Amino acid sequence: MVAKVYIVYYSMYGHVEKLAQEIKKGAESVEGVEAKVFQVAETLPEEVLGKMHAPPKTDAPIITPNELTEADGLLFGFPTRFGMMPAQFKAFLDSTGGLWRTQALAGKPAGFFYSTSAQGSGQETTALTAITQLVHHGMLFVPIGYSFGAGMFEMEQVKGGSPYGAGTYAGDGSRQPSELELAQAFHQGKYLAGIAKKLKGSA
């Protein structure tokens, strides 16, 4: 019995997308788990994206709300906008009203990963403010806590992420996820996949 983990993200400059790919590797490292990466639809016109110097989107498929029901575990990733998820991801979640009405996602384990520009830009508030979306759907929030071990206490280098989930700092946009940040993303994928597998097996 295969457990399915869906990694759903929005990424404007590619930082969150890189975390998503590493999370997928982590999830697939768990035997009996199948992981897929999706992105949510862009809401900004191409003209605006061009002025923001946003690179072209990847070929990851655009997810539809009903596809969420196929997953046994979900990880949602997005950059921060003023300490919260961006409008693009909120628009997607706003379109899941039909699933909310039937509580089709209730009981599914889910978590978050994110990107911010700087250390004080919402690494934890982004996850905290997103938890309300899980609550109304009846999903189970799965933080990584301090299960990443020594990497959680790294003080010699800049490192995004927190007990709430994996994260990275984009700075002015030129900084890319570090090896340590990618390792935490891998860990989160593996951690959530293990829980999703256990829950599916006990159902």
PDB file of N, CA and C in Angstrom, residues 7-10 15-21 23 75-79 111-115 126 164-167 185 188:
ATOM      1  N   ILE A   7       3.752  17.639  -2.529  1.00  0.00           N
ATOM      2  CA  ILE A   7       4.454  18.869  -2.154  1.00  0.00           C
ATOM      3  C   ILE A   7       3.928  19.973  -3.074  1.00  0.00           C
ATOM      4  N   VAL A   8       3.227  20.913  -2.492  1.00  0.00           N
ATOM      5  CA  VAL A   8       2.542  21.955  -3.257  1.00  0.00           C
ATOM      6  C   VAL A   8       3.173  23.297  -2.913  1.00  0.00           C
ATOM      7  N   TYR A   9       3.631  24.034  -3.932  1.00  0.00           N
ATOM      8  CA  TYR A   9       4.356  25.262  -3.629  1.00  0.00           C
ATOM      9  C   TYR A   9       4.019  26.402  -4.577  1.00  0.00           C
ATOM     10  N   TYR A  10       4.369  27.594  -4.138  1.00  0.00           N
ATOM     11  CA  TYR A  10       4.422  28.768  -5.014  1.00  0.00           C
ATOM     12  C   TYR A  10       5.815  29.349  -4.859  1.00  0.00           C
ATOM     13  N   HIS A  15      13.542  29.986  -4.962  1.00  0.00           N
ATOM     14  CA  HIS A  15      14.064  29.514  -3.681  1.00  0.00           C
ATOM     15  C   HIS A  15      13.177  28.418  -3.077  1.00  0.00           C
ATOM     16  N   VAL A  16      11.872  28.655  -3.060  1.00  0.00           N
ATOM     17  CA  VAL A  16      10.947  27.670  -2.497  1.00  0.00           C
ATOM     18  C   VAL A  16      10.899  26.422  -3.371  1.00  0.00           C
ATOM     19  N   GLU A  17      11.034  26.601  -4.674  1.00  0.00           N
ATOM     20  CA  GLU A  17      11.036  25.457  -5.581  1.00  0.00           C
ATOM     21  C   GLU A  17      12.211  24.531  -5.288  1.00  0.00           C
ATOM     22  N   LYS A  18      13.367  25.108  -4.967  1.00  0.00           N
ATOM     23  CA  LYS A  18      14.531  24.276  -4.631  1.00  0.00           C
ATOM     24  C   LYS A  18      14.294  23.488  -3.349  1.00  0.00           C
ATOM     25  N   LEU A  19      13.662  24.119  -2.377  1.00  0.00           N
ATOM     26  CA  LEU A  19      13.326  23.399  -1.147  1.00  0.00           C
ATOM     27  C   LEU A  19      12.340  22.278  -1.456  1.00  0.00           C
ATOM     28  N   ALA A  20      11.372  22.545  -2.333  1.00  0.00           N
ATOM     29  CA  ALA A  20      10.358  21.547  -2.687  1.00  0.00           C
ATOM     30  C   ALA A  20      10.997  20.307  -3.304  1.00  0.00           C
ATOM     31  N   GLN A  21      11.970  20.509  -4.176  1.00  0.00           N
ATOM     32  CA  GLN A  21      12.629  19.373  -4.814  1.00  0.00           C
ATOM     33  C   GLN A  21      13.404  18.538  -3.801  1.00  0.00           C
ATOM     34  N   ILE A  23      12.670  18.344  -0.558  1.00  0.00           N
ATOM     35  CA  ILE A  23      11.644  17.704   0.266  1.00  0.00           C
ATOM     36  C   ILE A  23      11.136  16.447  -0.438  1.00  0.00           C
ATOM     37  N   LEU A  75       2.620  18.866   2.019  1.00  0.00           N
ATOM     38  CA  LEU A  75       3.553  19.901   2.468  1.00  0.00           C
ATOM     39  C   LEU A  75       3.373  21.107   1.557  1.00  0.00           C
ATOM     40  N   PHE A  76       3.072  22.238   2.167  1.00  0.00           N
ATOM     41  CA  PHE A  76       2.799  23.470   1.436  1.00  0.00           C
ATOM     42  C   PHE A  76       3.963  24.446   1.600  1.00  0.00           C
ATOM     43  N   GLY A  77       4.455  24.972   0.477  1.00  0.00           N
ATOM     44  CA  GLY A  77       5.597  25.881   0.543  1.00  0.00           C
ATOM     45  C   GLY A  77       5.342  27.180  -0.186  1.00  0.00           C
ATOM     46  N   PHE A  78       5.859  28.269   0.364  1.00  0.00           N
ATOM     47  CA  PHE A  78       5.657  29.585  -0.237  1.00  0.00           C
ATOM     48  C   PHE A  78       6.624  30.606   0.350  1.00  0.00           C
ATOM     49  N   PRO A  79       6.888  31.677  -0.406  1.00  0.00           N
ATOM     50  CA  PRO A  79       7.670  32.784   0.141  1.00  0.00           C
ATOM     51  C   PRO A  79       6.780  33.619   1.058  1.00  0.00           C
ATOM     52  N   GLY A 111       2.219  20.044   6.572  1.00  0.00           N
ATOM     53  CA  GLY A 111       3.209  20.952   7.147  1.00  0.00           C
ATOM     54  C   GLY A 111       3.550  22.055   6.169  1.00  0.00           C
ATOM     55  N   PHE A 112       4.475  22.939   6.591  1.00  0.00           N
ATOM     56  CA  PHE A 112       4.846  24.098   5.789  1.00  0.00           C
ATOM     57  C   PHE A 112       6.354  24.236   5.647  1.00  0.00           C
ATOM     58  N   PHE A 113       6.763  24.846   4.530  1.00  0.00           N
ATOM     59  CA  PHE A 113       8.140  25.299   4.355  1.00  0.00           C
ATOM     60  C   PHE A 113       8.073  26.646   3.659  1.00  0.00           C
ATOM     61  N   TYR A 114       9.132  27.442   3.765  1.00  0.00           N
ATOM     62  CA  TYR A 114       8.989  28.845   3.387  1.00  0.00           C
ATOM     63  C   TYR A 114      10.324  29.517   3.117  1.00  0.00           C
ATOM     64  N   SER A 115      10.224  30.699   2.552  1.00  0.00           N
ATOM     65  CA  SER A 115      11.396  31.522   2.266  1.00  0.00           C
ATOM     66  C   SER A 115      11.106  32.950   2.716  1.00  0.00           C
ATOM     67  N   THR A 126       5.068  33.170   9.369  1.00  0.00           N
ATOM     68  CA  THR A 126       4.493  32.670   8.119  1.00  0.00           C
ATOM     69  C   THR A 126       3.812  31.325   8.356  1.00  0.00           C
ATOM     70  N   TYR A 164       8.932  24.887  13.069  1.00  0.00           N
ATOM     71  CA  TYR A 164       7.691  24.855  12.297  1.00  0.00           C
ATOM     72  C   TYR A 164       7.875  24.219  10.919  1.00  0.00           C
ATOM     73  N   GLY A 165       9.109  24.251  10.398  1.00  0.00           N
ATOM     74  CA  GLY A 165       9.347  23.679   9.085  1.00  0.00           C
ATOM     75  C   GLY A 165      10.634  24.184   8.474  1.00  0.00           C
ATOM     76  N   ALA A 166      10.996  23.628   7.335  1.00  0.00           N
ATOM     77  CA  ALA A 166      12.217  24.032   6.642  1.00  0.00           C
ATOM     78  C   ALA A 166      12.052  25.421   6.051  1.00  0.00           C
ATOM     79  N   GLY A 167      13.166  26.143   5.944  1.00  0.00           N
ATOM     80  CA  GLY A 167      13.100  27.489   5.390  1.00  0.00           C
ATOM     81  C   GLY A 167      14.451  27.940   4.873  1.00  0.00           C
ATOM     82  N   ALA A 185      15.334  20.532   4.632  1.00  0.00           N
ATOM     83  CA  ALA A 185      14.200  20.273   3.749  1.00  0.00           C
ATOM     84  C   ALA A 185      14.069  18.776   3.472  1.00  0.00           C
ATOM     85  N   GLN A 188      12.592  17.187   6.463  1.00  0.00           N
ATOM     86  CA  GLN A 188      11.158  17.432   6.617  1.00  0.00           C
ATOM     87  C   GLN A 188      10.347  16.512   5.716  1.00  0.00           C
TER      88      GLN A 188
END
